[in-house]
Short mmCIF file of C-alpha atoms and ligand atoms in Angstrom, two decimals:
data_model
loop_
_atom_site.label_atom_id
_atom_site.label_comp_id
_atom_site.label_asym_id
_atom_site.label_seq_id
_atom_site.Cartn_x
_atom_site.Cartn_y
_atom_site.Cartn_z
CA MET A 118 -14.06 -2.25 47.44
CA THR A 119 -11.46 0.46 46.67
CA PRO A 120 -12.62 3.57 48.60
CA GLN A 121 -10.41 6.51 47.67
CA HIS A 122 -12.42 9.17 48.78
CA ASN A 123 -11.00 12.27 46.92
CA VAL A 124 -7.51 11.82 47.12
CA THR A 125 -5.82 13.47 44.09
CA PRO A 126 -5.30 10.72 41.58
CA ALA A 127 -1.66 10.71 40.58
CA THR A 128 0.10 8.13 39.12
CA ASP A 129 3.95 7.67 40.75
CA TRP A 130 3.16 10.33 43.56
CA TRP A 131 5.31 8.56 45.97
CA ARG A 132 8.36 9.12 43.82
CA ASP A 133 9.03 12.65 45.30
CA ALA A 134 6.46 12.25 48.04
CA VAL A 135 7.35 13.78 51.29
CA ILE A 136 5.86 11.45 54.23
CA TYR A 137 5.43 12.22 57.64
CA GLN A 138 5.83 9.99 60.36
CA VAL A 139 3.42 9.56 63.18
CA TYR A 140 3.87 7.84 66.24
CA PRO A 141 0.58 7.50 67.42
CA ARG A 142 1.54 7.14 71.14
CA SER A 143 3.08 10.65 70.97
CA PHE A 144 1.39 12.82 68.58
CA ALA A 145 -2.11 13.87 69.87
CA ASP A 146 -4.03 12.49 72.68
CA GLY A 147 -8.06 12.73 71.91
CA ASN A 148 -9.40 11.41 75.21
CA GLY A 149 -7.10 12.72 77.86
CA ASP A 150 -5.69 9.48 78.96
CA GLY A 151 -2.26 10.38 78.46
CA MET A 152 -1.38 8.57 75.30
CA GLY A 153 -1.91 9.48 71.95
CA ASP A 154 -4.52 8.30 69.76
CA LEU A 155 -6.61 7.99 66.68
CA ALA A 156 -9.20 10.48 67.79
CA GLY A 157 -6.01 12.85 68.48
CA ILE A 158 -4.41 12.28 64.98
CA ARG A 159 -7.61 13.11 63.24
CA SER A 160 -7.98 16.20 64.82
CA ARG A 161 -4.51 17.10 63.82
CA LEU A 162 -4.84 16.27 60.19
CA PRO A 163 -5.24 19.64 59.13
CA TYR A 164 -2.19 20.61 60.82
CA LEU A 165 -0.33 18.20 58.44
CA ARG A 166 -2.03 19.49 55.41
CA ASP A 167 -0.80 22.97 56.24
CA LEU A 168 2.55 21.84 56.73
CA GLY A 169 2.64 20.68 53.35
CA VAL A 170 3.30 17.12 53.37
CA ASP A 171 1.76 14.59 50.49
CA ALA A 172 1.57 11.38 53.07
CA VAL A 173 1.19 10.34 56.46
CA TRP A 174 2.63 7.12 57.81
CA LEU A 175 1.44 5.68 61.17
CA SER A 176 3.45 3.12 63.16
CA PRO A 177 1.30 0.42 64.66
CA PHE A 178 -1.91 1.26 66.44
CA TYR A 179 -3.00 -2.48 66.29
CA ALA A 180 -4.13 -4.40 68.99
CA SER A 181 -1.21 -5.24 71.06
CA PRO A 182 0.03 -5.89 74.42
CA GLN A 183 2.72 -3.25 73.85
CA ALA A 184 5.65 -5.05 74.85
CA ASP A 185 7.76 -3.27 72.18
CA ALA A 186 5.49 -0.23 71.58
CA GLY A 187 2.79 -2.12 69.22
CA TYR A 188 5.83 -3.80 67.13
CA ASP A 189 4.34 -6.92 68.95
CA VAL A 190 0.96 -7.35 67.26
CA ALA A 191 -1.88 -9.36 68.59
CA ASP A 192 -4.35 -8.69 65.84
CA TYR A 193 -3.66 -7.29 62.59
CA ARG A 194 -7.12 -6.52 61.64
CA SER A 195 -8.12 -4.80 65.14
CA ILE A 196 -7.13 -1.36 66.94
CA ASP A 197 -5.91 -1.66 70.30
CA PRO A 198 -8.39 0.45 72.71
CA MET A 199 -5.91 2.82 73.72
CA PHE A 200 -5.61 4.35 70.20
CA GLY A 201 -9.40 3.80 69.53
CA THR A 202 -11.43 1.48 67.23
CA LEU A 203 -11.53 0.25 64.04
CA PRO A 204 -14.11 3.32 62.45
CA ASP A 205 -11.71 5.77 64.15
CA ALA A 206 -9.08 4.56 61.91
CA GLU A 207 -11.57 4.64 58.94
CA ALA A 208 -12.31 8.09 59.94
CA VAL A 209 -8.55 9.01 60.04
CA ILE A 210 -8.40 7.52 56.43
CA ARG A 211 -11.48 9.17 55.14
CA GLU A 212 -10.69 12.62 56.58
CA ALA A 213 -6.83 12.34 55.48
CA HIS A 214 -8.25 11.71 51.80
CA ARG A 215 -10.47 14.60 52.10
CA LEU A 216 -7.62 16.80 52.89
CA ASP A 217 -5.60 15.24 50.11
CA LEU A 218 -3.17 13.27 52.27
CA ARG A 219 -2.55 9.69 51.68
CA ILE A 220 -2.27 7.37 54.30
CA ILE A 221 0.46 4.47 54.95
CA VAL A 222 0.22 2.11 57.86
CA ASP A 223 2.70 -0.07 59.39
CA LEU A 224 2.94 -3.53 58.75
CA VAL A 225 4.90 -5.91 61.18
CA PRO A 226 5.24 -9.46 59.35
CA ASN A 227 8.63 -10.53 60.78
CA HIS A 228 6.68 -11.51 64.10
CA CYS A 229 3.75 -11.11 65.95
CA SER A 230 2.90 -10.77 69.77
CA ASP A 231 3.26 -13.84 71.96
CA GLN A 232 -0.48 -12.91 72.75
CA HIS A 233 -1.19 -13.70 68.95
CA GLU A 234 -3.94 -16.37 68.86
CA TRP A 235 -1.43 -18.56 66.64
CA PHE A 236 1.19 -18.46 68.95
CA ARG A 237 -1.04 -19.42 72.15
CA ARG A 238 -2.52 -21.87 70.21
CA GLY A 239 1.07 -23.49 69.23
CA LEU A 240 2.11 -23.15 72.97
CA ALA A 241 -1.06 -24.84 74.00
CA GLU A 242 -0.98 -27.60 71.64
CA GLY A 243 2.77 -28.49 72.08
CA PRO A 244 5.49 -30.18 70.41
CA GLY A 245 4.95 -31.53 66.90
CA SER A 246 1.59 -29.67 66.58
CA THR A 247 0.86 -27.97 63.38
CA ALA A 248 0.12 -24.91 65.16
CA ARG A 249 3.85 -24.72 66.06
CA GLU A 250 4.89 -24.94 62.49
CA ARG A 251 3.82 -21.50 61.79
CA PHE A 252 6.66 -20.60 64.04
CA HIS A 253 10.17 -21.48 64.59
CA PHE A 254 9.85 -24.10 67.59
CA ARG A 255 13.00 -26.21 68.05
CA LYS A 256 14.67 -28.71 70.42
CA GLY A 257 17.60 -27.50 72.40
CA ARG A 258 21.31 -28.24 72.19
CA GLY A 259 22.95 -29.93 75.01
CA GLU A 260 22.49 -33.24 76.71
CA ASN A 261 18.92 -32.16 77.89
CA GLY A 262 18.07 -29.77 75.41
CA GLU A 263 19.11 -26.70 78.03
CA GLU A 264 21.08 -24.75 75.30
CA PRO A 265 19.28 -22.67 72.54
CA PRO A 266 18.97 -24.26 69.05
CA ASN A 267 21.72 -22.16 67.63
CA ASP A 268 23.84 -18.66 68.69
CA TRP A 269 21.53 -16.29 67.27
CA GLU A 270 21.44 -12.90 69.45
CA SER A 271 18.14 -11.04 70.03
CA LEU A 272 18.65 -7.40 68.38
CA PHE A 273 17.41 -6.16 71.68
CA GLY A 274 20.09 -8.27 73.52
CA GLY A 275 20.08 -11.89 74.79
CA PRO A 276 19.55 -14.84 72.88
CA ALA A 277 17.16 -15.14 70.34
CA TRP A 278 15.28 -18.05 71.75
CA THR A 279 13.23 -18.55 74.55
CA ARG A 280 12.44 -22.10 76.28
CA VAL A 281 8.81 -23.03 76.88
CA PRO A 282 7.84 -25.37 80.06
CA ASP A 283 7.46 -28.46 77.71
CA GLY A 284 11.04 -27.97 76.79
CA GLU A 285 11.32 -26.64 73.18
CA TRP A 286 12.76 -23.06 72.34
CA TYR A 287 11.01 -20.57 69.75
CA LEU A 288 12.84 -17.82 67.87
CA HIS A 289 12.45 -13.92 68.45
CA LEU A 290 14.88 -11.86 66.77
CA PHE A 291 13.19 -9.10 69.03
CA ALA A 292 11.60 -9.37 72.26
CA PRO A 293 10.43 -12.70 73.75
CA GLU A 294 7.06 -11.47 73.49
CA GLN A 295 7.70 -11.17 69.72
CA PRO A 296 7.80 -14.90 68.46
CA ASP A 297 9.07 -14.63 64.54
CA PHE A 298 6.82 -16.43 61.87
CA ASN A 299 7.84 -19.23 59.96
CA TRP A 300 7.46 -17.73 56.23
CA GLU A 301 7.97 -21.18 54.84
CA HIS A 302 4.52 -21.93 55.89
CA PRO A 303 1.95 -21.28 53.38
CA ALA A 304 -0.72 -20.24 55.94
CA VAL A 305 1.58 -17.49 57.30
CA GLN A 306 1.89 -16.18 53.31
CA ASP A 307 -1.85 -16.55 53.07
CA GLU A 308 -2.51 -14.78 56.02
CA PHE A 309 -0.44 -11.59 55.17
CA ARG A 310 -1.97 -11.29 51.57
CA SER A 311 -5.24 -11.34 53.41
CA ILE A 312 -4.25 -8.55 55.82
CA LEU A 313 -2.64 -6.48 53.05
CA ARG A 314 -6.16 -6.93 51.27
CA PHE A 315 -8.26 -5.97 54.45
CA TRP A 316 -6.42 -2.58 54.89
CA LEU A 317 -6.19 -2.06 51.18
CA ASP A 318 -10.11 -2.41 51.26
CA LEU A 319 -10.33 0.38 54.17
CA GLY A 320 -8.58 2.50 51.77
CA VAL A 321 -4.99 2.88 52.87
CA ASP A 322 -2.48 4.04 50.48
CA GLY A 323 0.32 1.67 51.22
CA PHE A 324 2.62 -0.14 54.03
CA ARG A 325 5.62 0.29 55.72
CA VAL A 326 6.93 -3.24 56.19
CA ASP A 327 8.72 -3.41 59.34
CA VAL A 328 11.70 -5.61 59.39
CA ALA A 329 11.47 -6.38 55.63
CA HIS A 330 14.77 -8.19 55.35
CA GLY A 331 14.05 -10.57 58.16
CA LEU A 332 11.24 -12.59 56.99
CA VAL A 333 13.13 -15.62 55.54
CA LYS A 334 15.78 -17.47 57.29
CA ALA A 335 18.70 -19.40 56.16
CA PRO A 336 18.05 -23.00 55.63
CA GLY A 337 18.38 -25.29 58.79
CA LEU A 338 19.08 -21.91 61.00
CA PRO A 339 23.04 -22.11 60.96
CA ASP A 340 24.89 -20.50 63.60
CA MET A 341 25.89 -16.87 62.93
CA GLY A 342 29.51 -17.74 64.30
CA HIS A 343 30.67 -15.85 67.47
CA GLY A 344 31.89 -12.64 68.10
CA GLU A 345 29.03 -10.52 66.23
CA GLN A 346 27.78 -7.69 68.02
CA LEU A 347 24.28 -6.97 66.96
CA LYS A 348 22.64 -3.48 66.28
CA LEU A 349 19.46 -2.79 65.33
CA LEU A 350 20.72 -0.51 62.76
CA GLY A 351 23.68 -2.66 61.50
CA ASN A 352 24.18 -4.17 58.00
CA GLN A 353 25.68 -7.46 58.81
CA VAL A 354 25.78 -10.49 56.58
CA LEU A 355 23.71 -12.68 58.90
CA PRO A 356 21.60 -16.08 58.30
CA PHE A 357 18.37 -14.46 59.17
CA PHE A 358 18.67 -11.07 57.29
CA ASP A 359 18.42 -10.27 53.49
CA GLN A 360 17.91 -13.74 52.47
CA ASP A 361 17.08 -14.31 48.55
CA GLY A 362 13.63 -16.12 49.71
CA VAL A 363 12.22 -12.71 50.99
CA HIS A 364 11.69 -11.54 47.15
CA ASP A 365 9.10 -14.32 46.14
CA ILE A 366 7.21 -12.75 49.20
CA TYR A 367 7.09 -8.96 47.91
CA ARG A 368 6.40 -10.20 44.28
CA SER A 369 3.55 -11.75 45.68
CA TRP A 370 2.57 -8.84 47.70
CA ARG A 371 3.05 -6.42 44.74
CA ALA A 372 0.61 -8.46 43.06
CA VAL A 373 -1.88 -7.90 45.43
CA LEU A 374 -0.91 -3.94 45.69
CA ASP A 375 -1.23 -3.96 41.82
CA GLU A 376 -4.79 -5.05 41.81
CA TYR A 377 -5.98 -1.81 43.50
CA SER A 378 -6.59 1.33 41.87
CA GLY A 379 -4.85 4.10 43.45
CA ASP A 380 -1.10 3.77 43.25
CA ARG A 381 -0.85 1.85 46.48
CA ILE A 382 2.64 1.41 47.78
CA ALA A 383 4.93 -0.33 49.95
CA VAL A 384 8.21 1.03 51.62
CA ALA A 385 10.63 -1.46 52.97
CA GLU A 386 12.66 -0.92 56.28
CA ALA A 387 15.39 -3.29 54.88
CA TRP A 388 18.84 -3.61 56.13
CA THR A 389 21.38 -4.79 53.78
CA PRO A 390 25.01 -5.20 53.60
CA THR A 391 24.97 -2.76 50.76
CA ALA A 392 22.76 -0.52 49.00
CA GLU A 393 23.09 -2.66 45.98
CA ARG A 394 21.26 -5.69 47.95
CA THR A 395 18.87 -2.85 49.42
CA ALA A 396 17.84 -2.18 45.38
CA LEU A 397 16.81 -5.67 44.93
CA TYR A 398 13.77 -5.08 47.10
CA LEU A 399 12.74 -2.19 44.61
CA ARG A 400 12.60 -4.05 41.38
CA SER A 401 9.63 -3.16 39.57
CA ASP A 402 7.68 -6.15 40.66
CA GLU A 403 8.82 -5.96 44.42
CA LEU A 404 8.45 -2.91 46.60
CA HIS A 405 8.38 0.56 45.88
CA GLN A 406 10.62 2.25 48.25
CA ALA A 407 13.24 1.41 50.84
CA PHE A 408 14.56 3.85 53.85
CA ASN A 409 18.01 5.15 53.40
CA PHE A 410 19.68 4.67 56.33
CA HIS A 411 23.03 4.75 54.82
CA TYR A 412 22.11 8.22 54.79
CA LEU A 413 20.82 8.60 58.16
CA ASN A 414 23.87 7.66 59.45
CA THR A 415 26.10 9.62 57.85
CA GLY A 416 27.60 12.61 60.09
CA TRP A 417 27.88 15.84 59.41
CA ASP A 418 30.55 15.64 56.85
CA ALA A 419 30.72 17.30 53.18
CA ALA A 420 32.72 14.60 51.69
CA ALA A 421 30.70 11.66 53.64
CA LEU A 422 27.43 13.39 52.71
CA ARG A 423 28.64 13.67 48.89
CA GLU A 424 29.37 9.91 48.85
CA ALA A 425 26.10 8.96 50.64
CA ILE A 426 24.39 11.15 48.08
CA ASP A 427 25.69 9.86 45.30
CA SER A 428 26.00 6.31 45.91
CA SER A 429 22.36 6.26 46.96
CA LEU A 430 21.29 7.66 43.78
CA ASP A 431 23.80 5.25 41.90
CA ALA A 432 22.31 2.39 43.69
CA MET A 433 18.66 2.86 42.72
CA ARG A 434 19.24 3.60 39.16
CA PRO A 435 19.39 0.47 37.60
CA VAL A 436 15.83 -0.33 39.29
CA ALA A 437 14.64 2.89 38.51
CA ALA A 438 13.27 3.54 41.88
CA PRO A 439 13.34 6.72 43.60
CA THR A 440 15.90 7.18 46.51
CA THR A 441 14.47 8.38 49.82
CA TRP A 442 16.09 10.38 52.54
CA VAL A 443 15.39 10.27 56.25
CA LEU A 444 17.47 11.96 59.07
CA SER A 445 14.77 11.06 62.18
CA ASN A 446 12.59 8.34 63.14
CA HIS A 447 11.18 6.41 66.27
CA ASP A 448 14.25 4.37 66.53
CA VAL A 449 17.15 7.08 66.40
CA VAL A 450 18.37 10.07 68.28
CA ARG A 451 16.65 13.17 66.85
CA HIS A 452 18.74 14.79 64.28
CA ARG A 453 19.09 17.90 66.22
CA THR A 454 20.90 16.13 68.74
CA ARG A 455 22.19 13.48 66.85
CA LEU A 456 24.26 15.69 64.22
CA GLY A 457 26.06 17.51 67.28
CA GLY A 458 25.57 21.09 66.08
CA GLY A 459 22.15 21.92 67.72
CA LEU A 460 19.25 23.44 65.60
CA ASP A 461 21.19 25.46 63.02
CA ARG A 462 22.81 22.08 61.92
CA ALA A 463 19.70 20.42 61.84
CA ARG A 464 17.96 22.87 60.01
CA ALA A 465 20.82 23.05 57.58
CA ALA A 466 20.42 19.40 57.21
CA THR A 467 16.94 19.34 56.57
CA LEU A 468 17.18 22.02 53.85
CA LEU A 469 19.80 19.50 52.38
CA MET A 470 17.68 16.81 52.40
CA LEU A 471 14.55 18.15 51.00
CA ALA A 472 16.69 19.47 47.64
CA LEU A 473 17.56 16.14 46.71
CA PRO A 474 15.74 13.60 44.22
CA GLY A 475 13.20 11.53 45.36
CA SER A 476 11.10 11.10 48.39
CA ALA A 477 11.70 12.29 52.00
CA TYR A 478 10.41 11.15 55.26
CA LEU A 479 9.91 13.36 58.20
CA TYR A 480 9.68 12.03 61.73
CA GLN A 481 6.77 14.13 64.04
CA GLY A 482 8.34 16.84 65.94
CA GLU A 483 11.34 17.15 63.52
CA GLU A 484 9.77 20.29 62.23
CA LEU A 485 9.38 22.00 65.54
CA GLY A 486 13.15 21.48 66.03
CA LEU A 487 12.51 19.14 68.95
CA PRO A 488 16.04 17.69 70.33
CA GLU A 489 16.35 14.31 72.04
CA VAL A 490 15.11 13.86 75.58
CA THR A 491 18.20 12.65 77.44
CA ASP A 492 17.35 12.77 81.03
CA LEU A 493 14.41 10.66 81.15
CA PRO A 494 14.51 8.66 84.46
CA ASP A 495 15.12 5.20 84.42
CA GLU A 496 11.73 4.41 86.13
CA VAL A 497 9.77 6.03 83.01
CA ARG A 498 11.82 4.30 80.30
CA GLN A 499 9.56 1.69 78.16
CA ASP A 500 12.05 0.82 75.49
CA PRO A 501 12.32 -3.00 75.87
CA SER A 502 15.87 -3.22 74.86
CA PHE A 503 16.70 -0.65 77.87
CA PHE A 504 15.78 -3.63 80.03
CA ARG A 505 18.09 -5.95 78.35
CA ASP A 506 21.85 -6.07 78.97
CA THR A 507 23.26 -5.92 75.36
CA GLY A 508 22.24 -5.40 71.58
CA GLN A 509 20.77 -2.00 71.00
CA ASP A 510 21.38 0.78 73.17
CA GLY A 511 17.83 1.18 74.69
CA LEU A 512 17.68 4.75 74.37
CA ARG A 513 14.51 5.08 71.85
CA ASP A 514 12.29 6.56 74.40
CA GLY A 515 14.34 9.85 74.23
CA CYS A 516 13.03 10.61 70.75
CA ARG A 517 9.31 9.65 71.39
CA VAL A 518 8.33 11.98 74.27
CA PRO A 519 4.91 13.42 73.33
CA ILE A 520 5.28 16.51 71.00
CA PRO A 521 4.06 20.10 72.48
CA TRP A 522 1.14 22.03 70.63
CA SER A 523 0.44 24.92 72.71
CA GLY A 524 0.58 26.42 75.96
CA GLN A 525 3.25 27.13 78.65
CA GLN A 526 3.67 23.77 80.34
CA ALA A 527 3.33 20.05 80.02
CA PRO A 528 1.44 18.45 78.46
CA TYR A 529 1.52 21.31 76.31
CA GLY A 530 -1.82 20.81 74.30
CA PHE A 531 -1.11 17.02 73.46
CA GLY A 532 -4.33 16.28 75.47
CA ASP A 533 -6.05 16.90 78.57
CA GLY A 534 -4.33 14.49 80.64
CA GLY A 535 -0.80 13.94 81.47
CA THR A 536 1.46 12.41 78.90
CA TRP A 537 2.78 8.71 78.92
CA LEU A 538 6.56 9.82 78.98
CA PRO A 539 7.41 13.23 80.68
CA GLN A 540 7.86 16.02 78.62
CA PRO A 541 10.90 18.47 79.29
CA ALA A 542 9.88 21.78 81.39
CA ASP A 543 11.40 24.09 78.69
CA TRP A 544 9.44 23.30 75.69
CA ALA A 545 6.75 26.07 75.59
CA GLY A 546 8.89 28.13 73.09
CA LEU A 547 8.93 24.62 70.87
CA SER A 548 5.33 24.34 70.91
CA VAL A 549 3.32 24.29 67.31
CA GLN A 550 1.52 27.53 68.65
CA ALA A 551 4.60 29.21 69.69
CA GLN A 552 6.24 28.68 66.63
CA THR A 553 3.31 29.45 63.99
CA GLY A 554 3.64 32.95 62.34
CA ASP A 555 7.09 33.65 63.52
CA PRO A 556 9.34 33.56 60.50
CA GLY A 557 12.39 32.87 62.04
CA SER A 558 10.93 29.69 63.80
CA THR A 559 11.86 25.61 62.36
CA LEU A 560 8.12 25.04 61.77
CA GLU A 561 7.67 28.08 59.33
CA LEU A 562 11.12 26.96 57.68
CA TYR A 563 9.66 23.54 57.05
CA ARG A 564 6.06 25.03 56.02
CA ALA A 565 8.31 27.48 53.61
CA ALA A 566 10.25 24.50 52.42
CA LEU A 567 7.59 22.29 51.58
CA ALA A 568 5.70 24.99 49.93
CA LEU A 569 8.52 25.44 47.38
CA ARG A 570 8.78 21.86 47.00
CA ARG A 571 5.21 22.41 45.50
CA THR A 572 5.99 25.18 43.59
CA HIS A 573 9.26 24.03 42.31
CA PRO A 574 8.77 20.45 41.43
CA GLY A 575 12.37 20.24 40.27
CA LEU A 576 13.51 20.17 43.84
CA GLY A 577 12.31 16.38 44.47
CA ALA A 578 12.68 15.46 40.64
CA GLY A 579 15.15 13.31 38.58
CA GLU A 580 17.60 10.65 39.52
CA THR A 581 21.00 12.66 39.90
CA VAL A 582 22.34 15.80 41.55
CA GLU A 583 24.64 18.35 39.32
CA TRP A 584 27.68 19.44 41.87
CA LEU A 585 29.00 22.53 41.20
CA ALA A 586 32.65 23.89 42.25
CA ALA A 587 32.56 25.54 45.75
CA PRO A 588 35.14 25.88 48.74
CA GLU A 589 36.17 22.72 50.74
CA GLY A 590 33.41 21.74 52.87
CA VAL A 591 30.56 23.52 51.09
CA LEU A 592 28.05 21.23 49.07
CA ALA A 593 26.79 23.21 46.09
CA PHE A 594 24.48 21.36 43.53
CA ARG A 595 21.89 22.50 40.92
CA ARG A 596 18.47 20.71 40.49
CA PRO A 597 16.21 20.61 37.78
CA GLY A 598 14.42 24.22 36.90
CA GLY A 599 17.46 26.13 37.77
CA LEU A 600 17.47 25.55 41.46
CA VAL A 601 20.59 25.64 43.43
CA CYS A 602 21.36 24.59 46.96
CA THR A 603 24.48 25.29 48.75
CA VAL A 604 25.38 24.20 52.49
CA ASN A 605 27.89 24.62 54.43
CA VAL A 606 29.15 22.09 56.29
CA THR A 607 32.23 23.05 58.03
CA GLU A 608 32.57 25.09 61.60
CA ALA A 609 33.79 28.56 59.76
CA PRO A 610 31.90 30.76 57.49
CA ALA A 611 32.78 30.41 53.70
CA ARG A 612 32.72 32.99 50.78
CA LEU A 613 31.19 32.13 47.67
CA PRO A 614 29.46 34.08 44.78
CA ALA A 615 25.77 34.18 45.15
CA PRO A 616 24.54 31.60 42.27
CA GLY A 617 21.16 33.88 41.91
CA ARG A 618 18.09 34.95 43.73
CA LEU A 619 17.79 33.66 47.32
CA LEU A 620 14.82 31.49 47.78
CA LEU A 621 15.03 30.28 51.10
CA SER A 622 17.56 30.17 53.87
CA SER A 623 18.01 27.68 57.05
CA ARG A 624 19.01 30.80 59.04
CA GLN A 625 18.63 34.70 58.73
CA LEU A 626 21.31 36.07 56.81
CA ASP A 627 22.02 39.11 54.56
CA ALA A 628 23.05 37.46 51.14
CA SER A 629 21.80 40.96 48.96
CA GLN A 630 25.31 41.15 47.75
CA ASP A 631 26.92 39.00 44.92
CA ASP A 632 29.55 37.65 46.97
CA PHE A 633 28.52 36.71 50.47
CA VAL A 634 29.47 34.87 53.48
CA LEU A 635 27.79 31.45 54.11
CA PRO A 636 27.83 31.00 57.80
CA ALA A 637 28.81 27.28 59.24
CA ASP A 638 25.93 25.30 59.42
CA THR A 639 23.67 26.84 57.05
CA ALA A 640 21.78 25.74 53.98
CA LEU A 641 20.17 28.18 51.41
CA TRP A 642 17.98 27.30 48.26
CA TRP A 643 18.55 29.68 45.31
CA GLU A 644 16.84 30.49 41.74
CA GLU A 645 19.46 31.16 39.02
C1 NOJ B 273 11.90 -1.64 63.52
C2 NOJ B 273 10.77 -0.89 64.45
O1 NOJ B 273 10.91 0.45 63.76
C3 NOJ B 273 11.22 -1.05 66.04
O2 NOJ B 273 10.74 0.18 66.65
C4 NOJ B 273 10.99 -2.18 66.40
O3 NOJ B 273 11.34 -2.24 67.68
C5 NOJ B 273 11.56 -3.16 65.42
N1 NOJ B 273 11.31 -3.32 63.87
C6 NOJ B 273 10.62 -4.98 65.51
O4 NOJ B 273 9.58 -4.77 65.26
#
């Protein structure tokens, strides 16, 4: 069964697709319980169609105790009641396809929840049981096994091992509630191929693969060595990341994806030491895309941006995979805040990104110019790493605050109830309703940019950018079809000749003269 509804058939649709990340908790609340859900998502799909994106990636909505906001999955084939039901998920997929939007779902194969049936069975059946072989259970070190089996640290802080009452330890690279699967075990491999098929049969267009670089661990689970400071967004060489064995897994998944019609894809969340190592995940018999975290981590600096753009494109060329670009997601500080230059800089960064060859990922709310919420009180925080002493900064809640749709006060049309994280009191002017129809708004800028990407396919096409001469600190490049993008990455205005007719500007300005002044933190799209 391969329902594709009426989504436009297109091969290679993903090569230049703009993919919008929905974080289900915080997108739209259909039943008024303060928590976003599938009914809310469905009701807002026309908004996403009108925004002009090609596909929607949904962060996890599976049955989960929510120890890590759904990245701790207890049942990969059912929906958590707080998000709805399986028919609700099917309705989202069907409705998206009717609107010509594709749906990508999150797949979490590195670990499950400690409430997953397999793990519970492993705990109950005890040391030596076959149920434990599906995870990494080990005896501890020290005289009485009181030390963890090795020195690995959790990315959320503290040891990556937890001891169970019978004395054995189990591995969890993230929270203790997220035991790592043993991917050497054939049952694990079979189960995930079956899960892929389950969702492909329901009609999804692809998967975002969580911790794609982590599934295979170095043989013997050797110590990582002392003094490592782990970061979720790091790129160290480590015995539990980017092991060569992961590629066999992705080859077997690609075979499954290719059995289905409709150009189904997988995008890797893969942290590796180099872009060349990331490209290995994108060989023609493996996955389709990988997030470009090098670009996300590049500051607002012309030389650094140019280097990141060129090196990203160079790294993907040998495997003929599209480069992807991303500025914000549910794990990082929103780019309006992170880049340090406020809304002007954020808007310029977006126009730069959307003029680059390849596929771009947007995170819900960036089209509204939302800032990071930096003053959440400790008592409302939910990020598990906030409650542990080292590791990732623990401040991921600030980008996960429910987004404003309409109205003058919280919950700003998010739903009829409250919101699981409090919204700032000054977000009324940032709502979809407030920005719609205002030509100077960030929302209308995103709509205009995405509309131009459709009418000028050269914007996302190709594998290179042609750099043009420009004053220091200004990036200028030509794209196929005679489109030129100029970006002032300095803090001072720059004077340059107009390359043609102005198509779009990240801020309002007068560029009618031949020679014009490009303000700081501004990006322009031109047609020669
Ligand atoms: C990456 C996800 O994006 C993040 O939110 C999650 O905490 C970890 N993987 C663990 O699943």
